Short mmCIF file of C-alpha atoms and ligand atoms in Angstrom, two decimals:
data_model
loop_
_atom_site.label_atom_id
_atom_site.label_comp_id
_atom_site.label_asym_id
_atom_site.label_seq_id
_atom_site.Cartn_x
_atom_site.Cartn_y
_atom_site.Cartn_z
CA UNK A 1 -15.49 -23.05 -28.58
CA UNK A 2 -14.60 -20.33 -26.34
CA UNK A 3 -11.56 -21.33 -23.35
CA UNK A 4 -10.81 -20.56 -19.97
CA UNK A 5 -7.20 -19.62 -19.34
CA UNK A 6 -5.96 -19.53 -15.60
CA UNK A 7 -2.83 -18.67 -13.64
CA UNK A 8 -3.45 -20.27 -10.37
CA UNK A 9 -2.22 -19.16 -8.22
CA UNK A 10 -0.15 -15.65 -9.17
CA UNK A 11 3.32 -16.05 -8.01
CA UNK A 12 5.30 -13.22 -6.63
CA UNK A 13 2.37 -12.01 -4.65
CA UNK A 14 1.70 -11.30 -1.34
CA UNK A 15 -0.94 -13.93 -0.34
CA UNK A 16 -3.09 -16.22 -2.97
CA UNK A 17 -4.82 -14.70 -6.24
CA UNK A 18 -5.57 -16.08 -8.96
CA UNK A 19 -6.48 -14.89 -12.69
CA UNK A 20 -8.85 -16.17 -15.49
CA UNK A 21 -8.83 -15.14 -18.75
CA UNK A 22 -11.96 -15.94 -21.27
CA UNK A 23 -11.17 -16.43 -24.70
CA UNK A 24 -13.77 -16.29 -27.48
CA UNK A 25 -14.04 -18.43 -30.29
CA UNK A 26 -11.36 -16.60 -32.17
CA UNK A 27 -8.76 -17.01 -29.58
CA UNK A 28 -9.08 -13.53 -28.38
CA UNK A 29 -9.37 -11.97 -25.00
CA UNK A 30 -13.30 -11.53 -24.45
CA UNK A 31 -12.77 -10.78 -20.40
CA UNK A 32 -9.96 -11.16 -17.85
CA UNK A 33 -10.76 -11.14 -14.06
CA UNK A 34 -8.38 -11.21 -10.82
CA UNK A 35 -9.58 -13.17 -7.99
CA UNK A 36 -9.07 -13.08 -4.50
CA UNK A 37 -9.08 -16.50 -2.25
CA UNK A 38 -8.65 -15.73 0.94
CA UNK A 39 -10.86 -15.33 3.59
CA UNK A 40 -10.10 -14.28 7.32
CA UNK A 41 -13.82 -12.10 8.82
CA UNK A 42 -11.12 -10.10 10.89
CA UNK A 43 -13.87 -7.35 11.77
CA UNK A 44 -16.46 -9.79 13.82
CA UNK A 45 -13.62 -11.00 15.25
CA UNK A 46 -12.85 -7.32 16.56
CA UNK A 47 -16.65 -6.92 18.29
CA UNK A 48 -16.60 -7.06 22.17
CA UNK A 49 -13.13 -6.73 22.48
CA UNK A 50 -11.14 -3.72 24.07
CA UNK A 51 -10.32 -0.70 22.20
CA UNK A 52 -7.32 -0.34 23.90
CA UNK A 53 -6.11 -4.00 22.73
CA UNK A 54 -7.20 -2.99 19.14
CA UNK A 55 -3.37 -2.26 17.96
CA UNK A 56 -2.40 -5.27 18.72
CA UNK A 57 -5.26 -7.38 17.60
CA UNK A 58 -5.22 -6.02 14.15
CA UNK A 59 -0.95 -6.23 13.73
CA UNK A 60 -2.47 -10.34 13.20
CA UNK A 61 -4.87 -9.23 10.08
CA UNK A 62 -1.47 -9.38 8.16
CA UNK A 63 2.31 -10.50 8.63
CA UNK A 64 2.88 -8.52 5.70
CA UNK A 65 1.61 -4.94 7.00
CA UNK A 66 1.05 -5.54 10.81
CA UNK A 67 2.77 -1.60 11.42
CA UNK A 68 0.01 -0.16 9.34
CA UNK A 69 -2.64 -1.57 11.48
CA UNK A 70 -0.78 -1.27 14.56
CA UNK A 71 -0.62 2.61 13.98
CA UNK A 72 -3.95 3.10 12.21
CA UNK A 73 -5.29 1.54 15.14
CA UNK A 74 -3.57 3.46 17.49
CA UNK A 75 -4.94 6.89 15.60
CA UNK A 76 -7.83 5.47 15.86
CA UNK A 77 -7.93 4.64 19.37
CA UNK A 78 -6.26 8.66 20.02
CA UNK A 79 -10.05 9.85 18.18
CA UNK A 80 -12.07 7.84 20.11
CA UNK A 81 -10.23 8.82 23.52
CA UNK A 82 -10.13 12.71 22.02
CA UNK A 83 -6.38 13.00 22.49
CA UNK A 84 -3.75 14.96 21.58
CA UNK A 85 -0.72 12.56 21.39
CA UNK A 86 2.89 14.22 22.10
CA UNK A 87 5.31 15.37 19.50
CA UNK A 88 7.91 12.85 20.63
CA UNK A 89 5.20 9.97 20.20
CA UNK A 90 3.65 11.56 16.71
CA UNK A 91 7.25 11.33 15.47
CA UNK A 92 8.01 7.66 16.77
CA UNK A 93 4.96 6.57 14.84
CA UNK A 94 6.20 8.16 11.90
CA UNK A 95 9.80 6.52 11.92
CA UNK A 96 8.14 3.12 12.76
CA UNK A 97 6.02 3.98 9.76
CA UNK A 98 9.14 4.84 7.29
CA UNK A 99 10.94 1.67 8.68
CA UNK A 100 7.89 -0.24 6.97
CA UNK A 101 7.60 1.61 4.20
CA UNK A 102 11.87 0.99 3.42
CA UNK A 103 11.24 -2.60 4.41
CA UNK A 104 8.04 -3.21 2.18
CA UNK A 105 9.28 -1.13 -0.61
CA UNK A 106 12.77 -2.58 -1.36
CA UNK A 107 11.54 -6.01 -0.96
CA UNK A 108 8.72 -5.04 -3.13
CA UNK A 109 11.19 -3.87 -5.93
CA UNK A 110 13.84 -6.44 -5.44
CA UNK A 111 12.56 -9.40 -5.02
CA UNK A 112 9.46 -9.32 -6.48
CA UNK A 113 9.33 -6.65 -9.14
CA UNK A 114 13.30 -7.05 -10.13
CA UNK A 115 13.44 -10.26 -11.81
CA UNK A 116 10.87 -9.78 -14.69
CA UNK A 117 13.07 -6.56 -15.56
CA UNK A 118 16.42 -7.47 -14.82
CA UNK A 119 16.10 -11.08 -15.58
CA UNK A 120 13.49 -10.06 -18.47
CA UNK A 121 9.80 -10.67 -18.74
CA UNK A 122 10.56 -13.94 -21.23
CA UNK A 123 13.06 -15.77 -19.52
CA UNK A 124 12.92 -19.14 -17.70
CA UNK A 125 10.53 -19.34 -14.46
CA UNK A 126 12.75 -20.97 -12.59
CA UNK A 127 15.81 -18.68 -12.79
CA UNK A 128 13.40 -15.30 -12.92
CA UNK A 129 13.34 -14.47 -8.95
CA UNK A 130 15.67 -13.19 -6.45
CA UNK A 131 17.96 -16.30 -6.27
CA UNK A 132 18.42 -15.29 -9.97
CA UNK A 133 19.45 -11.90 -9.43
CA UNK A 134 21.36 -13.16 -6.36
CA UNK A 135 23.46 -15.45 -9.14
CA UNK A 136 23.48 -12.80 -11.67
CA UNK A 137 24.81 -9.67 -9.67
CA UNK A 138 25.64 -10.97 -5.64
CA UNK A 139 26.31 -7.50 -5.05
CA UNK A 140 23.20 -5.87 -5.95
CA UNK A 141 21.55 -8.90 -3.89
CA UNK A 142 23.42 -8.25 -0.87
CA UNK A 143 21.93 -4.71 -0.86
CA UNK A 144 18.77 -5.38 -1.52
CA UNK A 145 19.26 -7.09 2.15
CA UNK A 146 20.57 -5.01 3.43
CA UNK A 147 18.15 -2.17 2.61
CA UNK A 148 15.34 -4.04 3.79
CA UNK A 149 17.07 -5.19 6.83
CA UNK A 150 17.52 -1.68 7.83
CA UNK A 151 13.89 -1.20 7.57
CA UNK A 152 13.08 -4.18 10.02
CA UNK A 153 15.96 -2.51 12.17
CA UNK A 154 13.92 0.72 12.73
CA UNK A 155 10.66 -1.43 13.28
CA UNK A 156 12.39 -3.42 15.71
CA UNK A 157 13.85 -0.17 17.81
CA UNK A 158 11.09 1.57 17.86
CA UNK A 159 8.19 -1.07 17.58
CA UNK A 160 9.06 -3.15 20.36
CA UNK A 161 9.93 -5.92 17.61
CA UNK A 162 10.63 -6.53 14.18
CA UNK A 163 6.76 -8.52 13.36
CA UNK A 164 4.05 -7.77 14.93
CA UNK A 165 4.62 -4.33 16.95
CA UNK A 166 3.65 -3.74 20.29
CA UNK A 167 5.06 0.01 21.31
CA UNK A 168 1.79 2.60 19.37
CA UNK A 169 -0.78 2.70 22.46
CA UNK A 170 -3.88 5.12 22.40
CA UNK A 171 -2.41 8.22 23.93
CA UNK A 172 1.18 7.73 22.32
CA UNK A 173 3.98 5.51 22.74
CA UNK A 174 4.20 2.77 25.81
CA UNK A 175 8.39 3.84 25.47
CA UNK A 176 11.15 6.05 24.39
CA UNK A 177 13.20 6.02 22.06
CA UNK A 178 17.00 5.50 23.90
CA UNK A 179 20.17 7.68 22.50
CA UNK A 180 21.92 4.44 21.76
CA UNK A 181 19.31 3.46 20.04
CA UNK A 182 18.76 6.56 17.85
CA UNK A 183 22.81 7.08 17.11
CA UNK A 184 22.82 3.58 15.76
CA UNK A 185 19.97 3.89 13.26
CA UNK A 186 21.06 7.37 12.56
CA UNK A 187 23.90 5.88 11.20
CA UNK A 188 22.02 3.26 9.21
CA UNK A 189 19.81 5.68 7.40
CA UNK A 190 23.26 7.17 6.03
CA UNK A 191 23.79 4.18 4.25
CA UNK A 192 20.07 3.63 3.67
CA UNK A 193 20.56 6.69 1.73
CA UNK A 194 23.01 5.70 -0.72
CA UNK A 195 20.94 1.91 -1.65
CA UNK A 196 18.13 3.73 -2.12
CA UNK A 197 19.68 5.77 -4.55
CA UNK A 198 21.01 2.87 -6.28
CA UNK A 199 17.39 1.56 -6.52
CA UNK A 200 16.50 4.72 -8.58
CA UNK A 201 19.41 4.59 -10.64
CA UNK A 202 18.40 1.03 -11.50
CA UNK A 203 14.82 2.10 -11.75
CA UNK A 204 15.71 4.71 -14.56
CA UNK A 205 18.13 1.74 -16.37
CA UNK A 206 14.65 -0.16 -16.67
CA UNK A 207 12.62 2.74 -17.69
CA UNK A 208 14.99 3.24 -20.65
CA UNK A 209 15.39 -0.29 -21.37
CA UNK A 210 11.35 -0.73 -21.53
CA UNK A 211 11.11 2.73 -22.98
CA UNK A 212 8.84 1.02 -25.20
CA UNK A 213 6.51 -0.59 -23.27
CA UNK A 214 6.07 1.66 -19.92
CA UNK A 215 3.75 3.91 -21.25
CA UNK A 216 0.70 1.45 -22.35
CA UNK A 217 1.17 -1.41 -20.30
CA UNK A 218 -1.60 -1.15 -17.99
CA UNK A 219 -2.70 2.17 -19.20
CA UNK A 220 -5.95 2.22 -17.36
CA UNK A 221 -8.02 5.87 -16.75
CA UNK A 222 -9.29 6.03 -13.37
CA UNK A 223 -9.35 8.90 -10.15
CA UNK A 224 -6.62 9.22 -8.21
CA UNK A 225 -6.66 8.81 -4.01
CA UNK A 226 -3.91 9.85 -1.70
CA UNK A 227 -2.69 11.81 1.14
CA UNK A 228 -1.25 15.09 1.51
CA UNK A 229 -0.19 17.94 3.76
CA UNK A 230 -0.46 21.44 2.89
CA UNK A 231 -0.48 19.80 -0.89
CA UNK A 232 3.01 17.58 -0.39
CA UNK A 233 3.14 14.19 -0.14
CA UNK A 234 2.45 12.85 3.16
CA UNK A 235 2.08 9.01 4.58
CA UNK A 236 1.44 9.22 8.21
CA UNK A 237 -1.15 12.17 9.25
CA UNK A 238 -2.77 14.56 6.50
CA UNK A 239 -5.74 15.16 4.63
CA UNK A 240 -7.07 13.02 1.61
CA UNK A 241 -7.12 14.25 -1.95
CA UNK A 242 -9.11 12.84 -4.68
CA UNK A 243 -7.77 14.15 -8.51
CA UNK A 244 -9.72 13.23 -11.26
CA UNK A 245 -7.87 11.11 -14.18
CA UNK A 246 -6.94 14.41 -15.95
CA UNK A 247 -5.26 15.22 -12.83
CA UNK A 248 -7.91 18.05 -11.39
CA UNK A 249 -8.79 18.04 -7.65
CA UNK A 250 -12.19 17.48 -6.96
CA UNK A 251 -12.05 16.99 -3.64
CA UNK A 252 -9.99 17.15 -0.65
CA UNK A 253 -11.44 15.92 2.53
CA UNK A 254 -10.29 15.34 6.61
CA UNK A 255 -9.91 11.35 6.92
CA UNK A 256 -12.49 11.01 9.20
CA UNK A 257 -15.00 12.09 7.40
CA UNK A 258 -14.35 9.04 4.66
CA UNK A 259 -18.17 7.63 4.68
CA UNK A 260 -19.11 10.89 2.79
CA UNK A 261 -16.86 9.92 0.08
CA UNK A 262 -16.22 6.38 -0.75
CA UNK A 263 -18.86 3.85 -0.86
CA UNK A 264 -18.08 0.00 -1.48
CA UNK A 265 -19.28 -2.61 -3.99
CA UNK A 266 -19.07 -6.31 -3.74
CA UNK A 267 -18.86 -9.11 -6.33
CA UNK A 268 -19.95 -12.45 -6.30
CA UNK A 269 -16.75 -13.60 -7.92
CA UNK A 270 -14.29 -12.09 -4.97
CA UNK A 271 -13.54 -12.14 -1.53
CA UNK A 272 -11.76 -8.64 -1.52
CA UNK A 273 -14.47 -5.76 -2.01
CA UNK A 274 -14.47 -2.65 -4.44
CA UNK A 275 -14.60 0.62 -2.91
CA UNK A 276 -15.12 3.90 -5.51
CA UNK A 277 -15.80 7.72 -4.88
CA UNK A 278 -19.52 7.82 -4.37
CA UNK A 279 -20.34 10.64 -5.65
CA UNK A 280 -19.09 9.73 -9.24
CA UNK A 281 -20.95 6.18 -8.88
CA UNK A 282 -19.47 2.40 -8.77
CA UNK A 283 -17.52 2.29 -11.95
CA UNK A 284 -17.29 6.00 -12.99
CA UNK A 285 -15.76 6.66 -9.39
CA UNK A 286 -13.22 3.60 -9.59
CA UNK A 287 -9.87 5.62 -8.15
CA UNK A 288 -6.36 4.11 -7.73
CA UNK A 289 -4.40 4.21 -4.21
CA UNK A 290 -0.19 3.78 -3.24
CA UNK A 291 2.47 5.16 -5.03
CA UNK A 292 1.45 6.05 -8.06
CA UNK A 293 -1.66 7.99 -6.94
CA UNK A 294 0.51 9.53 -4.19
CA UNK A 295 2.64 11.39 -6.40
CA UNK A 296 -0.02 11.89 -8.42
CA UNK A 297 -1.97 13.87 -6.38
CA UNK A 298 0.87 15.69 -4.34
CA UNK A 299 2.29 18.69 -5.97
CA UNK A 300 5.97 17.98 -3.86
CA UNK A 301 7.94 16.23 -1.87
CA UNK A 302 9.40 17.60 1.34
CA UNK A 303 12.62 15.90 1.64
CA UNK A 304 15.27 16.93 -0.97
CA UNK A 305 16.17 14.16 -3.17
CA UNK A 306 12.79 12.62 -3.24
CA UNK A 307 11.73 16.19 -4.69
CA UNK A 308 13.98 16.24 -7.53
CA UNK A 309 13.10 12.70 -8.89
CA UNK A 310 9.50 13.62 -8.27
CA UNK A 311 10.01 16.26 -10.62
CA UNK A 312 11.15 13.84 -13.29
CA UNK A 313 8.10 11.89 -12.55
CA UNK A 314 6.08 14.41 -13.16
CA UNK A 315 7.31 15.13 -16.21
CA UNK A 316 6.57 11.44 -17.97
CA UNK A 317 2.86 12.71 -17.47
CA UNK A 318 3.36 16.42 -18.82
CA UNK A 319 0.36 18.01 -16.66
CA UNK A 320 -1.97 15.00 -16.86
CA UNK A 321 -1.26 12.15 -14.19
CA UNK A 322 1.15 9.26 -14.78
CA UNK A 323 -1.36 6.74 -15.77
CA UNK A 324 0.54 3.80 -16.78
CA UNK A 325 0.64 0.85 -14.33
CA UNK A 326 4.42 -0.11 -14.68
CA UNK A 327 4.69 3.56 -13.38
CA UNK A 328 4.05 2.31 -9.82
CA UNK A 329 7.56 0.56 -9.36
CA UNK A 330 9.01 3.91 -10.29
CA UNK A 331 6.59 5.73 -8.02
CA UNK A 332 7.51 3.21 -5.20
CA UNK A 333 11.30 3.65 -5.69
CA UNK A 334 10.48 7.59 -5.09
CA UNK A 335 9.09 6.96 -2.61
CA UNK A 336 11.44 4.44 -0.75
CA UNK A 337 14.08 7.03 -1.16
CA UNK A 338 11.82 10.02 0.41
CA UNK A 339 11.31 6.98 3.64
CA UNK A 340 14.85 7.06 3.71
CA UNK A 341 14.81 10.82 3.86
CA UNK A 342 12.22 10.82 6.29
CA UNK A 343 13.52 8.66 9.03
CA UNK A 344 17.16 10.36 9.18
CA UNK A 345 15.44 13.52 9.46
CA UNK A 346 13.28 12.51 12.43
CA UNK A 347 16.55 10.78 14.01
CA UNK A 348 18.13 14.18 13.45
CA UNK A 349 15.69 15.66 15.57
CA UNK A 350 16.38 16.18 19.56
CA UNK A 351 12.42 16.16 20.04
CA UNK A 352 13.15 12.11 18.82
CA UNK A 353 14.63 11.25 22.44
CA UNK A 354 12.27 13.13 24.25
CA UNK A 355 10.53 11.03 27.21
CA UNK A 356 7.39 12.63 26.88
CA UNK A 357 5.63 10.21 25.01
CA UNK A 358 2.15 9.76 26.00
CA UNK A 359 -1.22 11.33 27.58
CA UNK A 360 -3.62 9.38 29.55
CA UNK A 361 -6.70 8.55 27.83
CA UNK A 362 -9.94 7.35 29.75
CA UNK A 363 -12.81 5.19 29.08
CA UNK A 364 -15.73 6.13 27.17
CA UNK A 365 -18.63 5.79 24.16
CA UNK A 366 -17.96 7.26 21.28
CA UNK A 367 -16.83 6.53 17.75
CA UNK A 368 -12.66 6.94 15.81
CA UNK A 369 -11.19 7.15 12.58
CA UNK A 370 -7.33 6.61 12.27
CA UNK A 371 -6.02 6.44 8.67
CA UNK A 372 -2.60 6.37 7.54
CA UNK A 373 -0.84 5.90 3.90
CA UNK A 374 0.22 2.01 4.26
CA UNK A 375 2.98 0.88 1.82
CA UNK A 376 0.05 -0.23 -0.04
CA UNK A 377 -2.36 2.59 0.00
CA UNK A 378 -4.63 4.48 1.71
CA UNK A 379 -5.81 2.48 5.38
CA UNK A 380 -8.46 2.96 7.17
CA UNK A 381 -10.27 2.07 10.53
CA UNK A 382 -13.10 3.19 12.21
CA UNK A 383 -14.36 1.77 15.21
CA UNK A 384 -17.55 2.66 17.35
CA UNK A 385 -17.32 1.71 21.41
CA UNK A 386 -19.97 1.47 23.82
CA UNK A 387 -19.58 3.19 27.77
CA UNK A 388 -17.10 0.43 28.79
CA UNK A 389 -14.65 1.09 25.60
CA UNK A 390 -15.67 -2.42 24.22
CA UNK A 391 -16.03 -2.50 20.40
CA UNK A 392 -19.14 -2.16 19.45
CA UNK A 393 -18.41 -2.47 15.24
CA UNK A 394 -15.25 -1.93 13.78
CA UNK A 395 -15.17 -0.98 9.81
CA UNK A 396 -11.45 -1.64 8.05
CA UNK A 397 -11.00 -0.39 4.93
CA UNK A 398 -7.05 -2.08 3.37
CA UNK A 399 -5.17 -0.28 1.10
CA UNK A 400 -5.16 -2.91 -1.56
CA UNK A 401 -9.45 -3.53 -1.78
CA UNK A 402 -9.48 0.44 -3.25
CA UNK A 403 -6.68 -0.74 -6.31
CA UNK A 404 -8.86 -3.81 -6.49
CA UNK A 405 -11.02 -3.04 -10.06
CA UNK A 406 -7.88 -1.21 -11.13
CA UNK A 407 -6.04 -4.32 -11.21
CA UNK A 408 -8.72 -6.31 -13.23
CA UNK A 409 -8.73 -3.44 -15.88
CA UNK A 410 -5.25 -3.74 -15.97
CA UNK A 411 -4.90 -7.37 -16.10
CA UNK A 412 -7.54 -6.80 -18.77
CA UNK A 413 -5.64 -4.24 -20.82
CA UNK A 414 -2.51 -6.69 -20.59
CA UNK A 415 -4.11 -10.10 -21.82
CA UNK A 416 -6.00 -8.15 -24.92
CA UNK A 417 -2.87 -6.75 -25.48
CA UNK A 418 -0.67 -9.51 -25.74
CA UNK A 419 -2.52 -12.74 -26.31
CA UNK A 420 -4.24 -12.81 -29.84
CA UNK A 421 -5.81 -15.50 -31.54
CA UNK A 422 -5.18 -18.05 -29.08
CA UNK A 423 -1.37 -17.62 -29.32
CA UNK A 424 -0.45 -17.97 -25.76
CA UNK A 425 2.70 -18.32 -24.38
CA UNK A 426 4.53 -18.34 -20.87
CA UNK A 427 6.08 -15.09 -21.37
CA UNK A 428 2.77 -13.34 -22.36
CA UNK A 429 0.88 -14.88 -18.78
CA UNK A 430 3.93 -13.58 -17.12
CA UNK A 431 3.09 -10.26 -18.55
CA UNK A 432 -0.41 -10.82 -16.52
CA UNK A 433 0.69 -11.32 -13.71
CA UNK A 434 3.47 -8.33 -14.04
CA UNK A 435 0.01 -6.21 -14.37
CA UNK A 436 -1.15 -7.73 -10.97
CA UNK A 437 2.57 -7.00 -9.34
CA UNK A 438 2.09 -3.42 -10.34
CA UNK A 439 -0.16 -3.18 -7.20
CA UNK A 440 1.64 -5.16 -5.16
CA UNK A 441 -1.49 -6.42 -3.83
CA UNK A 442 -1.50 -7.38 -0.17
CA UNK A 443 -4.12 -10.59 -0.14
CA UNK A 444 -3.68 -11.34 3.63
CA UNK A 445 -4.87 -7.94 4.37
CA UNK A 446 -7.48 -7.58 1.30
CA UNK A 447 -9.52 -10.71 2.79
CA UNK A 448 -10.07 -9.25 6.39
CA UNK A 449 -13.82 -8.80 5.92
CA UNK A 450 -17.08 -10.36 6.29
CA UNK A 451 -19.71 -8.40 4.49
CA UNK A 452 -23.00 -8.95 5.97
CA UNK A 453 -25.36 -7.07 3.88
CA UNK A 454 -24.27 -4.38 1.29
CA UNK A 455 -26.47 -2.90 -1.78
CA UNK A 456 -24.90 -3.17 -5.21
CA UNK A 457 -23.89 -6.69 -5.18
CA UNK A 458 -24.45 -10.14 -3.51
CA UNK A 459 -23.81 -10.51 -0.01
CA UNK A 460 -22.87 -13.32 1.66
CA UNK A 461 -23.96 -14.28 5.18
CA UNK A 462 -21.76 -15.70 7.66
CA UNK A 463 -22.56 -16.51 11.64
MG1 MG B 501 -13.72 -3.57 5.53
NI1 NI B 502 -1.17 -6.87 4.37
#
């Protein structure tokens, strides 16, 4: 008789998932499926409310990413107002932005990604998590703090606080950033700097250790999405490429313009939706978002360091695209270092102090797109106001629904994989979930929608 396996709920996850796994009568994987439990209908809640208040209403869609919507609101808000914001503001964003992204990142890597390679994919449960690595090397531990401390640090400054950010208003920035203030995180960026290399010295220690197992885990051929300027990677303003999974660029689009390319499907099985480059088709268009499309589809990296070890990433694909899914904790180590990069070089800047930080904006109909590269992947909002600047419909797009069939083929790849004639044990579901933690799903965020009617699937009603 066939059997239902299930790892309810996924630990080391941001928010509740769960997987199933159906076994046929032989004991081997016939299907594998990641679910999504959550559900929030953050989008109704946004109609008739001020677009001005929008970056602070959607910081509550998620205490994991509230930045991301607080400035992909705020871009949003600038398009609807038709502003130019100021340098000084443009750059604030940005460092609030790279304070998230060093703050997500290393707590991504070292507390939730860390234990199944340090620790090891078999070992006991209850010992493979941060308080294990915390036993195991204190040190490291106390850097991994550290690192994402800073990150919260540079939120905080900048932000207005360290959750929940108040500071990104349309038309800039409601503040300045003081001298004190930018000497002292100046400084901690230095030693940002040398963690973050640590965190890629450790990442290629795993890579070699799991040599073996890196390049098919997850192996999964699908598009690739991600932002870039003038062809480098870029997570705060650019335009978005789409590369083929042979790596060739078949399209590269302004933001705004995102309803002419990506289309979304819904299952009956999932609260999170399924969005896929229409013009390939639901299925034949699936694309992967976040780090490992990033540096996919950029050619560079501006900042120095970050370029270098992009180069070596590169090179695990030859001229194809780095396909593997363990490749995203690489990809995301990259990348933390280039956030490191980032923010001391917009501290270094004088232009960072300037007062200058916002335009006026005034009240009108019209419609905005703000999208941004969250830690997560590509994020989008669009709103559409009436005369009074009420919200008249607001449609979010999270960085984690566009990875969302990528991690069920993963999760699929990994349980046929490992578990064969009904031989299943804890190590091997760990290896499941490792597929999900790839993606470092963001659940909170993934569940923000209602969908009221949508072609391609079922649709649920709710009002
Ligand atoms: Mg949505
Ligand atoms: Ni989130």
């Amino acid at each position: 008789m066939s059997k239902v396996l299930r790892i309810d709920p996924v630990t080391r996850l941001e928010g509740h998932g769960k997987v199933t796994i159906h076994l046929d009568d032989d004991g081997n994987v016939e299907s594998a499926r990641f679910h999504v439990l959550e559900f929030r209908g953050f989008e109704k809640f946004c109609e008739g409310r001020m677009a001005a208040d929008m970056p602070i209403i959607t910081t509550k869609i998620c205490g994991i990413c509230p930045v991301s919507h607080h400035l992909a609101a705020a871009k949003a808000c600038d398009a609807l107002f038709g502003v130019q914001i100021p340098d000084a503001a443009k750059m604030l964003r940005e460092l609030m932005h790279m304070g998230q992204i060093i703050h997500s990142h290393s707590l991504h890597f070292f507390y939730l990604t860390a234990p199944d390679f340090l620790i090891g994919p078999d070992s006991d449960p209850s010992v493979r998590n941060i308080a294990g690595i915390a036993s195991t090397s204190p040190e490291l531990a106390a850097k991994a703090i550290r690192l994402r401390q800073i990150g919260q640090n540079i939120i905080e400054k900048v932000a207005g606080r360290a959750t929940n950010p108040v500071t990104a208003i349309p038309g800039g920035m409601s503040r300045p950033l003081s001298h004190e203030d930018r000497f002292h995180l100046l400084k901690e960026t230095e030693e940002a700097i040398s963690m973050a290399k640590l965190a890629i010295s450790i990442g290629h220690d795993i890579l070699e250790k799991y040599s073996d197992i890196f390049p098919r885990f997850g192996d999964i051929k699908t598009g690739y999405l991600g932002m870039v300027k003038n062809g480098n990677l870029e997570l705060y303003d650019g335009d978005l490429r789409f590369i083929s999974s042979d790596g060739e660029v078949i399209e590269e689009f302004r933001p705004e313009s995102y309803l002419d390319y990506i289309d979304e499907h819904v299952e009956s099985y999932s609260w999170m939706k399924f969005p896929y480059y229409k013009k390939m088709g639901w299925q034949n268009g699936i694309y992967r978002v976040a780090p490992l499309a990033r540096l996919n589809v950029a050619e560079s990296i501006n900042t120095p360091l970050a370029r270098e070890e992009h180069k070596n990433f590169k090179k695990l694909g030859g001229n194809k695209p780095v396909s593997g899914s363990l490749y995203y904790h690489y990809a995301r180590l990259i990348e933390l270092l280039y956030a490191v990069e980032r923010a001391r070089e917009l501290l270094e800047d004088d232009e960072i102090v300037s007062t200058e930080v916002r335009v006026k904006v005034e009240r009108k109909e019209g419609e905005g797109v703000g999208v941004i590269e969250a830690p997560r992947g590509v994020l989008i909002h669009h709103y559409w106001t009436d005369d009074t600047s009420r919200i008249r419909k607001a449609n979010i797009i999270v960085a984690t629904s566009h990875n969302n069939q990528a991690i069920n083929l993963a999760v699929a790849q990994v349980a046929k994989e490992y578990i064969k004639n009904g031989n299943v044990t804890e190590g091997m579901l760990n290896r499941i979930e490792m597929a999900v933690r790839c993606y470092d799903p963001c659940l909170s965020c993934a569940t923000h929608k209602v969908e009221l009617s949508r072609k391609g699937g079922k649709s649920i009603k709710v009002n």
